XYZ file of C-alpha atoms in Angstrom:
618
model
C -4.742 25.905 0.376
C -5.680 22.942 -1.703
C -7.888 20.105 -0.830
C -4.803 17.678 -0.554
C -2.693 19.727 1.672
C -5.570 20.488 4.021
C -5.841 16.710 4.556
C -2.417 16.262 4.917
C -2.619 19.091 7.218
C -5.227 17.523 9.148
C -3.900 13.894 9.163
C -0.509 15.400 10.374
C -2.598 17.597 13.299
C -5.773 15.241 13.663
C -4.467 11.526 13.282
C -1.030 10.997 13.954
C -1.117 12.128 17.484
C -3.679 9.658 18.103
C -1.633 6.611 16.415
C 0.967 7.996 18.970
C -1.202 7.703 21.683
C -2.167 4.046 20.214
C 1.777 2.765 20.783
C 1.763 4.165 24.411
C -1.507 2.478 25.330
C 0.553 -0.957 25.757
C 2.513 0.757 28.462
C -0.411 -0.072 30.577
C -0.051 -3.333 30.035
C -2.415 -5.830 28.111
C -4.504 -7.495 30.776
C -5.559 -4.290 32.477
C -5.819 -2.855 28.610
C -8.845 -5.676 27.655
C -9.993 -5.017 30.958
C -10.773 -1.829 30.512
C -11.657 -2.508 26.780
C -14.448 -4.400 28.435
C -16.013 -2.256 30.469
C -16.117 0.964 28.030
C -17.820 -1.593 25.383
C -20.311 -2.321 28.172
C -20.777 1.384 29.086
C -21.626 1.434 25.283
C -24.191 -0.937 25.662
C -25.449 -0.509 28.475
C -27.685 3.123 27.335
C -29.072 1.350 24.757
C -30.389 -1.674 26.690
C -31.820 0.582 28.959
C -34.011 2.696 26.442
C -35.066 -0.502 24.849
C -36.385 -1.697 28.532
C -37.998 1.440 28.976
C -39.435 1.661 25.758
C -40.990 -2.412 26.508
C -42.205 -1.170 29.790
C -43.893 2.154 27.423
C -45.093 -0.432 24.926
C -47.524 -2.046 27.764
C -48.743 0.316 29.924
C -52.248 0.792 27.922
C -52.533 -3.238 28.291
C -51.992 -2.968 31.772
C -53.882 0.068 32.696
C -57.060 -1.760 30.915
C -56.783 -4.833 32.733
C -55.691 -4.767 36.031
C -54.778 -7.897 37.084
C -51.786 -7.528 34.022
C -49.597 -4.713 35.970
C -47.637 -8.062 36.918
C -46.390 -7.924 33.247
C -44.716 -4.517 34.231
C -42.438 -6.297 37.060
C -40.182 -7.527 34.160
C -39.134 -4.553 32.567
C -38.730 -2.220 35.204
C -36.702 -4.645 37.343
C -34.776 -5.117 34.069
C -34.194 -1.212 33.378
C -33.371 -0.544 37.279
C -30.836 -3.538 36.683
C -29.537 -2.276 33.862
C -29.196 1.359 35.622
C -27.153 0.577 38.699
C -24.994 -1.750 36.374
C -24.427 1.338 34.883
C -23.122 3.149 37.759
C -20.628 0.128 38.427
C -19.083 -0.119 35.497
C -18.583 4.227 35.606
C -17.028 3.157 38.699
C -15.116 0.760 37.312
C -14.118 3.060 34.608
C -12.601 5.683 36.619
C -10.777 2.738 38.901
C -9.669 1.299 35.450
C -8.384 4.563 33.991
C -6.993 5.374 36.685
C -4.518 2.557 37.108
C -3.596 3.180 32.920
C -2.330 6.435 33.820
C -0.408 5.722 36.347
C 1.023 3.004 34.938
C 1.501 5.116 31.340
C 2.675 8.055 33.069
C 5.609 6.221 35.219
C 6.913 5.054 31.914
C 6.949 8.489 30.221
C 8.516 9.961 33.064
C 11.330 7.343 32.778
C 11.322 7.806 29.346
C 11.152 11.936 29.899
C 14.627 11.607 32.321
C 15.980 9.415 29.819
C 15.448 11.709 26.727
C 17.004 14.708 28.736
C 20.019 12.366 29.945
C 20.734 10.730 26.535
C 23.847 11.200 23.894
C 26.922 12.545 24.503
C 26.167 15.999 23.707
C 24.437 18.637 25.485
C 23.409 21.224 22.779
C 20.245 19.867 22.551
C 19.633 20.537 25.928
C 20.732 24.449 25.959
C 17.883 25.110 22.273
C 15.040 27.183 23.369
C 13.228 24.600 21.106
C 14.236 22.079 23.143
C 13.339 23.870 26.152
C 10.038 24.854 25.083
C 9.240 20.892 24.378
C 10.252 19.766 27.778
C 8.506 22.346 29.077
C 5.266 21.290 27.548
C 5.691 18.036 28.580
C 7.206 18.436 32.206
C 4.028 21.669 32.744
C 1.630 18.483 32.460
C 2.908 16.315 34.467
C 3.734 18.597 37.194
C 0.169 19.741 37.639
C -0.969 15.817 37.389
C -3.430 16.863 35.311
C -3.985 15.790 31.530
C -0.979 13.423 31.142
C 0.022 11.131 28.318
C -1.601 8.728 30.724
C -4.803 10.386 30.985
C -4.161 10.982 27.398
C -4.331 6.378 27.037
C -7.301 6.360 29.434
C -9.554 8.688 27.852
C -8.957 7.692 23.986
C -9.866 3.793 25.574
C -13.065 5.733 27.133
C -13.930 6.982 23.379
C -14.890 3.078 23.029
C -17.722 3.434 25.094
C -19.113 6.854 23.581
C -18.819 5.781 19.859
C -20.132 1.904 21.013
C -23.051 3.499 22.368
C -23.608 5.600 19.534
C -23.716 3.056 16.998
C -26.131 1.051 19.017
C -28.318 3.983 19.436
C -28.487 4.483 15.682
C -28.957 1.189 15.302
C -32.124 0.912 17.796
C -33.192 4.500 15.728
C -32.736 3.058 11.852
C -34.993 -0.315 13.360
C -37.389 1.188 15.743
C -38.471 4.116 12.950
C -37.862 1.397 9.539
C -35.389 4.406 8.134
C -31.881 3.946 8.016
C -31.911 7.090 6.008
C -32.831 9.054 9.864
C -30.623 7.195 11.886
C -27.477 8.067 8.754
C -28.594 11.732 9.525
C -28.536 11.946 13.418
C -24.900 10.085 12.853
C -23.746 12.748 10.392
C -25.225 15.709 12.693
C -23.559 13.987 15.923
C -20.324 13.270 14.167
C -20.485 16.999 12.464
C -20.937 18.735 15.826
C -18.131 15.984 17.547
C -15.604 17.229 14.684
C -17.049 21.015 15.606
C -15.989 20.060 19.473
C -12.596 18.487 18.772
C -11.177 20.358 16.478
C -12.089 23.369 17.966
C -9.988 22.144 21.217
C -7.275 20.797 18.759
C -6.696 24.071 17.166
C -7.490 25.786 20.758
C -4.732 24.010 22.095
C -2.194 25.144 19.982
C -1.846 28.219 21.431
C 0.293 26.813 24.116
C 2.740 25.782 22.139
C 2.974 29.653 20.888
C 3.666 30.619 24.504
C 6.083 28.255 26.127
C 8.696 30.594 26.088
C 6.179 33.158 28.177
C 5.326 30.088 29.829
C 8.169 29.177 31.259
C 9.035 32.730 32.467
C 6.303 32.644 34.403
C 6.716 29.482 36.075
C 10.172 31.026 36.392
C 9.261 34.059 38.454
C 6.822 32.315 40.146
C 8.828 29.939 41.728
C 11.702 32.768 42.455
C 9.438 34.887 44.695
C 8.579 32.188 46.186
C 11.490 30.061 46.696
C 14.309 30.700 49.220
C 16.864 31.158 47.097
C 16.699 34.631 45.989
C 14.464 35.552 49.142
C 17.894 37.556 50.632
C 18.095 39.295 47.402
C 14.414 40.419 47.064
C 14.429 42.365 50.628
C 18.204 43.647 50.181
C 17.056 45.285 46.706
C 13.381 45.663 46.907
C 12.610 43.989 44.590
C 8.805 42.889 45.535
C 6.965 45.360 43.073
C 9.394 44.773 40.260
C 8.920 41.190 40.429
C 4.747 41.324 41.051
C 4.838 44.199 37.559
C 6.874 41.396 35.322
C 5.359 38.536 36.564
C 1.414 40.205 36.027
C 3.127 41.589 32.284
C 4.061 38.062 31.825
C 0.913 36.298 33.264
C -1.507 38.634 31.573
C 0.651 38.223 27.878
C 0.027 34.515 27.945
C -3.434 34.710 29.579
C -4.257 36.929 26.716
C -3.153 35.157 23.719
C -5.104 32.067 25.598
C -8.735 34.622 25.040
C -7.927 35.638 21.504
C -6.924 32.155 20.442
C -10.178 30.470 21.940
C -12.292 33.603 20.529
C -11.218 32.874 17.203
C -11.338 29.240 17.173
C -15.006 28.472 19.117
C -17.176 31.659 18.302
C -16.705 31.967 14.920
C -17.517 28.604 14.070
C -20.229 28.307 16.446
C -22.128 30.582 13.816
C -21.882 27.891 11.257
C -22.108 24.537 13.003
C -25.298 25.571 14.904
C -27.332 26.089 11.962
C -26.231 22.936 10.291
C -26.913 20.588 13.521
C -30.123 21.995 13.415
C -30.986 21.383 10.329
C -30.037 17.947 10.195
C -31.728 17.113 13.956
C -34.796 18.777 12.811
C -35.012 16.795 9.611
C -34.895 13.332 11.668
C -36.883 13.850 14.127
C -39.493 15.269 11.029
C -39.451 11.567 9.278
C -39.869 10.273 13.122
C -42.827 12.301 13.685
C -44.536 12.005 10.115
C -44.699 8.255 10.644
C -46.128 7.654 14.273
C -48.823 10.172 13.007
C -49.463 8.518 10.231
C -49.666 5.565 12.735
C -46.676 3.685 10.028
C -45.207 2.930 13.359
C -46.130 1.616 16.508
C -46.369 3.558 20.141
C -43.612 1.831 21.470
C -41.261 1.792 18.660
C -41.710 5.011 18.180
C -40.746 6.221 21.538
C -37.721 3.949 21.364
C -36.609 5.406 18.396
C -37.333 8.983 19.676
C -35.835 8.496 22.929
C -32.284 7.034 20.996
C -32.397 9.780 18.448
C -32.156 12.195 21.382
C -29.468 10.547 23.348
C -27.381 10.284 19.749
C -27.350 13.466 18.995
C -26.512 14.591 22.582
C -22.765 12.285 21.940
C -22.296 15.259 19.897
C -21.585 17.207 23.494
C -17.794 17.764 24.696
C -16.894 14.434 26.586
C -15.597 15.096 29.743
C -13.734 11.962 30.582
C -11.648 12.153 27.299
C -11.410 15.383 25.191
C -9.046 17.730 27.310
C -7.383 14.816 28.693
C -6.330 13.207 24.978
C -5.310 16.751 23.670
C -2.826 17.927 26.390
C -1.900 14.410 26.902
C -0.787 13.487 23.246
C -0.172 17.340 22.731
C 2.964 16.104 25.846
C 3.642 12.997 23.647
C 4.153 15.020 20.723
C 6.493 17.569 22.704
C 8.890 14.769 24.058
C 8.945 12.917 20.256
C 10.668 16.235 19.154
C 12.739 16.620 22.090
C 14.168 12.552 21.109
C 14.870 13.596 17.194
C 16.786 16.666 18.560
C 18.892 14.617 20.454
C 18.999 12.320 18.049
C 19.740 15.106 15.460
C 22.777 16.484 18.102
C 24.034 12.972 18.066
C 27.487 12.595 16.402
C 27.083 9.063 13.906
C 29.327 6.867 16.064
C 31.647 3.693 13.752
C 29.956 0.522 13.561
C 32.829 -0.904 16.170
C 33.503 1.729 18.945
C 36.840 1.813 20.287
C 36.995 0.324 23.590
C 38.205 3.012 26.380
C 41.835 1.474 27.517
C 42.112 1.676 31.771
C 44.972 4.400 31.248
C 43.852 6.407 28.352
C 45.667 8.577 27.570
C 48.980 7.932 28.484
C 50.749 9.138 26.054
C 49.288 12.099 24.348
C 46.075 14.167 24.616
C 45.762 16.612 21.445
C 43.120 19.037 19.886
C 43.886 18.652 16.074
C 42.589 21.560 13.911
C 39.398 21.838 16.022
C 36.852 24.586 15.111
C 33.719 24.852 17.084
C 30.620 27.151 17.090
C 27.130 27.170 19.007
C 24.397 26.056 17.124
C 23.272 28.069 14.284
C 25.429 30.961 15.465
C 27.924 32.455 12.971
C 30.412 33.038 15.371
C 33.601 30.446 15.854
C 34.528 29.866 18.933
C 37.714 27.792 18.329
C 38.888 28.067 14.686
C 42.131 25.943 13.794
C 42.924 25.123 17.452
C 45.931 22.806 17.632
C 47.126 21.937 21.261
C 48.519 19.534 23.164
C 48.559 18.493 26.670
C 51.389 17.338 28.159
C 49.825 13.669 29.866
C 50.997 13.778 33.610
C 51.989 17.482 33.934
C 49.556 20.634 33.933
C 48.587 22.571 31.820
C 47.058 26.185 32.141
C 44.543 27.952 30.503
C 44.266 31.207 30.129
C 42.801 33.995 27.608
C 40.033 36.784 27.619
C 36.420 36.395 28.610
C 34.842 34.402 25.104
C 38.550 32.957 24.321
C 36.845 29.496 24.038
C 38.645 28.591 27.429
C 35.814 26.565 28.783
C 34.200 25.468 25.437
C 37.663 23.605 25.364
C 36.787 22.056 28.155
C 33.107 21.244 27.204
C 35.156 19.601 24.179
C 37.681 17.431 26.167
C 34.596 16.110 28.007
C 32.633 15.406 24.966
C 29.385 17.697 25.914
C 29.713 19.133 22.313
C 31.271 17.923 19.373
C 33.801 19.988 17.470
C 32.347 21.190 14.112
C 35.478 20.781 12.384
C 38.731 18.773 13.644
C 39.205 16.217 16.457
C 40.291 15.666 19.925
C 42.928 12.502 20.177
C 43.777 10.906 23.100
C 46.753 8.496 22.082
C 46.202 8.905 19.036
C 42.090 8.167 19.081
C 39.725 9.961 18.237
C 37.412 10.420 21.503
C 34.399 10.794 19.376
C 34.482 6.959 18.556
C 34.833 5.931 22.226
C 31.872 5.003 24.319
C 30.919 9.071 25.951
C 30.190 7.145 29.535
C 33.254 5.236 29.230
C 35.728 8.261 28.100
C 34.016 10.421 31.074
C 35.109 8.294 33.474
C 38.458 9.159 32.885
C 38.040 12.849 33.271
C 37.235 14.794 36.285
C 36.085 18.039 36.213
C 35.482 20.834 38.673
C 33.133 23.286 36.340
C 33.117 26.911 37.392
C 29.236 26.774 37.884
C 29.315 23.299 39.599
C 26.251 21.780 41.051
C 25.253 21.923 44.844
C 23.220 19.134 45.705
C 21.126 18.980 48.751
C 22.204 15.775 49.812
C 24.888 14.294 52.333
C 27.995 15.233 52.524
C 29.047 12.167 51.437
C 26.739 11.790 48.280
C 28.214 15.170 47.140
C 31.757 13.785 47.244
C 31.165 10.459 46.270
C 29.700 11.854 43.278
C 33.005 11.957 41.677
C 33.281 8.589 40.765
C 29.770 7.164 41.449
C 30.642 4.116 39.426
C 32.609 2.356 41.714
C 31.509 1.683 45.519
C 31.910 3.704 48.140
C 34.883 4.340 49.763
C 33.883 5.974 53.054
C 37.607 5.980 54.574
C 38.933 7.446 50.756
C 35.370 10.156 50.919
C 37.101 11.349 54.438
C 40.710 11.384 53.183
C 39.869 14.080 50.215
C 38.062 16.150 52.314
C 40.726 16.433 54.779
C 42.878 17.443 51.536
C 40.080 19.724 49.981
C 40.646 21.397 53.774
C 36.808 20.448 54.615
C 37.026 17.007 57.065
C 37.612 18.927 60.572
C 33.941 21.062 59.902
C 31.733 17.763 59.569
C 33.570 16.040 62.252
C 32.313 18.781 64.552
C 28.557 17.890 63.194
C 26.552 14.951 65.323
C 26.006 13.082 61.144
C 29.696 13.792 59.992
C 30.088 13.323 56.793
C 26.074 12.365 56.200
C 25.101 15.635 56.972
C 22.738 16.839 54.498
C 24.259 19.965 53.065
C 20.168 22.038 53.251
C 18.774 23.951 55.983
C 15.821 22.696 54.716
C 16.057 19.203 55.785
C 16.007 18.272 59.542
C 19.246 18.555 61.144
C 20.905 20.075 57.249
C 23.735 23.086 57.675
C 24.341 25.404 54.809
C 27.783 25.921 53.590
C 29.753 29.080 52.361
C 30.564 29.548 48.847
C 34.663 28.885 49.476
C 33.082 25.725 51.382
C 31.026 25.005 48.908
C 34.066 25.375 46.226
C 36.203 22.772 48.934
C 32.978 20.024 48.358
C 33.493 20.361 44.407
C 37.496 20.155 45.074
C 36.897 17.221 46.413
C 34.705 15.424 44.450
C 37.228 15.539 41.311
C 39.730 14.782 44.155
C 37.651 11.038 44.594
C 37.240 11.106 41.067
C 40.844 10.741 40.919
C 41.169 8.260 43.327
C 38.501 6.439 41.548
C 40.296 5.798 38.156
C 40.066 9.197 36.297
C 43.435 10.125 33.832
C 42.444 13.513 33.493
C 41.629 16.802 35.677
C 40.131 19.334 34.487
C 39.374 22.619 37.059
C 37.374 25.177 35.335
C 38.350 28.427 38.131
C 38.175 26.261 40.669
C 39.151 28.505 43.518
C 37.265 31.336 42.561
C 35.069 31.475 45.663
C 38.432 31.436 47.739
C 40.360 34.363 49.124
C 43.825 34.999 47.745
C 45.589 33.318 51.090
C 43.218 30.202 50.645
C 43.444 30.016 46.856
C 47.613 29.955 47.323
C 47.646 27.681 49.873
C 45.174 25.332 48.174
C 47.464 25.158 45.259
C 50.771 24.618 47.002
C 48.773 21.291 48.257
C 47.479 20.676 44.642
C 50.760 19.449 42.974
C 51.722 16.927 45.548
C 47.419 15.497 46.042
C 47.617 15.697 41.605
C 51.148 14.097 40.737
C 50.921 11.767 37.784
C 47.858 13.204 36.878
C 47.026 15.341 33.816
C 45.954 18.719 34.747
C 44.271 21.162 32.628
C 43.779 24.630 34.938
C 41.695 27.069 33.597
C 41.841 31.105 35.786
C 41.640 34.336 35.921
C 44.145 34.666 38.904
C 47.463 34.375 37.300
C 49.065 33.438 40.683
C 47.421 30.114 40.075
C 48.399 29.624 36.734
C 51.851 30.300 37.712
C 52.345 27.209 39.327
C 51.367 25.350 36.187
C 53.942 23.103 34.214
C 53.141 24.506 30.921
C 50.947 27.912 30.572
C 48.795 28.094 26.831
C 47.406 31.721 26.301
C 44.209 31.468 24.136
C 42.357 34.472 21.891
C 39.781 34.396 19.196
C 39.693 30.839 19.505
C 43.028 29.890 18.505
C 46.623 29.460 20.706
C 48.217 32.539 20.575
C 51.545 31.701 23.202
C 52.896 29.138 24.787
C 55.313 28.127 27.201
C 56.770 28.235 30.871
C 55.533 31.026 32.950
C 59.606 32.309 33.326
C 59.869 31.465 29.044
C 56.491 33.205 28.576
C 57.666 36.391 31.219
C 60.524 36.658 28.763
C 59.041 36.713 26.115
C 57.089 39.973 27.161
C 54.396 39.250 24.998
C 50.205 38.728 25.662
C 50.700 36.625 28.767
C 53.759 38.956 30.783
C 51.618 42.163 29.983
C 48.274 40.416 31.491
C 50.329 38.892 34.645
C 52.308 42.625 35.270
C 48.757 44.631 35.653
C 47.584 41.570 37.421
C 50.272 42.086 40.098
C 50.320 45.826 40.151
C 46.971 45.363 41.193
C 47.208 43.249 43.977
C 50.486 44.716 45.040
C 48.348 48.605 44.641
C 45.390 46.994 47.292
């Protein structure tokens, strides 16, 4: 490797994370910033005052010893040095109080900044890159053990001032106490030789967890599923105690070991070289030192001040303990959520200089896929390839097709999660990739097939739907009573603010068909709240056949005027639909009424016929 790109190398690794640590120091805020400024260039100080005081008192204790009415000249310095020491221990008090409220302060505003990252752009194919995950992993690992945080990460590059103050002083107090700046430029170069020795080592040390997020985050994984309650039914039903305890050691032990080797090869190796050459150097000072107070060149008391700051420089070669871990992991988590904000930035489809504002009833008129091709990332596969389709606004439409058809990447399309790679999606005749993604959201409601269950109220779950406009308690009860759910939480002593979590205090759990009711509902208020579109992603799949049939002979009259796109496997469902679009390697293969599409006797009669004979056979 040449000379230039090992400093590049090295200003990339070495120096840029610091200048990023630089621009989140302000998050702290500048008064408590010079604050703390303050007291780390006093903690600087401070050391050297002190060995100058003691070195005074030094100086005259052969005056004093000889005349014995003088030990009142020794009152002076010591009450200055014992001064000078318990200021000391304030301002490390201070310090910690000081550094302290930085990270706090720092580390609210990366969180924010963290949620905001994860929450930003319209798409989500950021969010679903195992680089992606492996960068909010690093970040969100630190900040979940509270320990070495970009916040820490401000604090202790602020509590460098008062290591590298105090060094300089010492070296200055060394170059004037001994007359030779040529020893104190020596003890710098071996301090600042065996600091680089230190650092790096941790900066290349550190590395290694980058290499392992993926085993990482396993871990944490199968950590947190033995010992979570979620899977806790599972893990006695199937035994699966020692299976767990052999992956998670295999796991554990993987990352543990890649941990040893990297610090083996970073600190022990190098340790062979750097010794030598600190010893050298130290020696050599403390040589010139020594050859002039016997050659009596320099003074008792100078020369113990200058021997006395010589050996406190060279010990700020050490491993600081208030700021080297705490910068690396810290900026090491600034660094991880900086890439995780240029690959959403990266996933973010260049929007027209003057959006299209979102019209109240869009669409209502047309809602078409146009030629739209689609595939995941950097996979080779197409998904959709040449899809044209419309939806007919205010009718439904079903969905149906073989497992990998593309019938709920369609959706993730509609709902502009992921951009198409080729093609558009036009609602009246706009392209939905130039309206605002909040804005066009609103107007779709969708009830996705792995919908989330949040431990909250009732209510919250519901209201959910369309969360920006108020609450409508009266319209939160109405949907439940049409999602089939109101009578259950009237029974309860909270209603509808039940918290839906056996963990909380006075929480119930619900069934999975319950469960499936809540998420009915929520698009149901979504509805009611404004949205154009439905979109139900087998939404009844947690319901028996008598429940799913009854649900949807409700589901045309609670829907009218809406546009409905249905997406199932049970083709007694779909039959109900106005218009029925069978899907396959990504492109519309039939289309049509279910009686047109029967007669037909193509794709869609053959699936529906073993579909039946199946049911009608149990």
């Amino acid at each position: 490797m040449s000379v230039a790109s090992s400093f590049s190398e090295w200003r990339r690794a070495a120096v840029q994370p610091r200048l990023l640590i630089l621009r989140t120091v302000p998050h702290a805020g500048w008064p408590l910033i010079v604050a703390l400024i303050g007291i780390n260039t006093a903690l600087g100080l401070l050391p050297a005052a002190f060995i100058l005081t003691m070195s005074t008192l030094v100086g005259r204790l052969p005056s004093s010893t000889a005349e014995r009415h003088s030990y009142v000249e020794l009152i002076w310095p010591l009450s200055a040095a014992a001064a000078l020491f318990v200021t000391q221990q304030c301002f490390v008090a201070l310090q910690g109080l000081f550094g302290e409220h930085v990270r706090r302060r720092v580390d609210g505003r990366i969180r924010d900044e963290t949620i905001r990252t994860a929450l930003r752009g319209a798409s989500m194919a950021p969010m679903e890159e195992t680089e992606t995950l492996n960068a909010l992993n690093e970040v969100t690992r630190l900040f979940d053990a509270s320990v070495n945080t970009p916040g820490k990460a401000c604090a202790g590059l602020l509590a460098l001032l008062a290591r590298y103050v105090r060094l300089i002083a010492l070296l200055v107090l060394v170059a004037t106490a001994t007359r030779s700046v040529l020893a104190a430029l020596v003890l710098g170069t071996a301090t600042m030789y065996l600091r680089y020795a230190h650092r790096g080592g941790l900066r290349k040390y550190s590395s290694v967890y980058r290499q392992i997020a993926g085993l990482s985050r396993r871990t944490r994984y199968l950590r947190e599923l033995a010992s979570g309650g979620e899977a806790a039914k599972e893990m006695r039903i199937f035994g699966l105690l020692d299976w767990l305890k052999e992956h998670f050691a295999r796991s554990h032990w993987a990352a543990r070991g890649a941990v040893a080797a990297r610090r083996r090869e970073v600190y022990y190796r190098p340790y062979l070289v750097c010794a030598p050459i600190v010893l050298i150097l130290g020696s050599t000072a403390f040589a010139w030192m020594a050859r002039d107070a016997v050659a009596e060149r320099v003074p008792l008391m100078e020369f113990t001040l200058g021997f006395q700051a010589a050996v406190a420089a060279l010990l700020l070669g050490e491993f600081y303990a208030e700021s080297d871990v705490q910068t690396q992991y810290g900026m090491q988590a600034l660094l991880a959520l900086d890439e995780v904000k240029r690959r959403v930035e990266r996933a973010e489809t260049p929007r027209p200089r003057a959006s299209t504002p979102v019209p109240d009833q869009l669409p209502a008129r047309s809602l078409r896929f146009e030629d739209v091709a689609f595939q995941y990332g950097d996979s080779q596969r197409s998904i959709l390839e040449g899809l044209n389709l419309e939806l007919a606004v205010g009718r439904c439409t079903a969905i149906v097709g073989a497992n990998g058809a593309g019938k709920t990447t369609l959706v993730k399309l509609l709902t502009r999660l992921y951009a198409p790679t080729r093609g558009r999606v036009l609602a009246d005749g706009i392209d939905i990739a130039h309206l605002d993604a909040a804005a066009w959201r609103r107007q779709v409601s969708v009830i996705f097939q792995d919908f989330v269950r949040y431990e909250l109220s009732v209510a919250d779950n519901v209201a959910f739907g369309a969360a920006h406009v108020p609450r409508d308690g009266a319209l939160i009860e109405e949907v439940l009573q049409q999602a089939g759910l109101l009578d259950v939480f009237r029974r309860m002593p909270r209603g509808i603010d039940t918290i839906l979590s056996r963990a909380e205090s006075g929480g119930t759990e619900l069934s999975g068909g319950q469960w499936q009711r809540i998420a009915i509902a929520r698009a149901l208020y979504a509805l009611r709240g404004g949205a154009r579109i439905l979109v139900l992603d087998e939404p009844t799949s947690a319901l028996d056949v008598r429940a799913e049939l009854a649900f949807f002979d409700r589901f045309v009259a609670m829907t009218r005027g809406a546009t409905s796109l249905l997406i199932s496997h049970r083709f007694s469902t779909v039959r109900r639909a106005d218009h029925v679009v069978v899907l396959d390697g990504g492109r519309v293969v039939e289309q049509g009424g279910h009686a047109e599409l029967m007669a037909a006797r193509g794709r869609y009669a053959r699936l529906f016929r073993l579909q039946a004979e199946r049911f009608t056979e149990s």
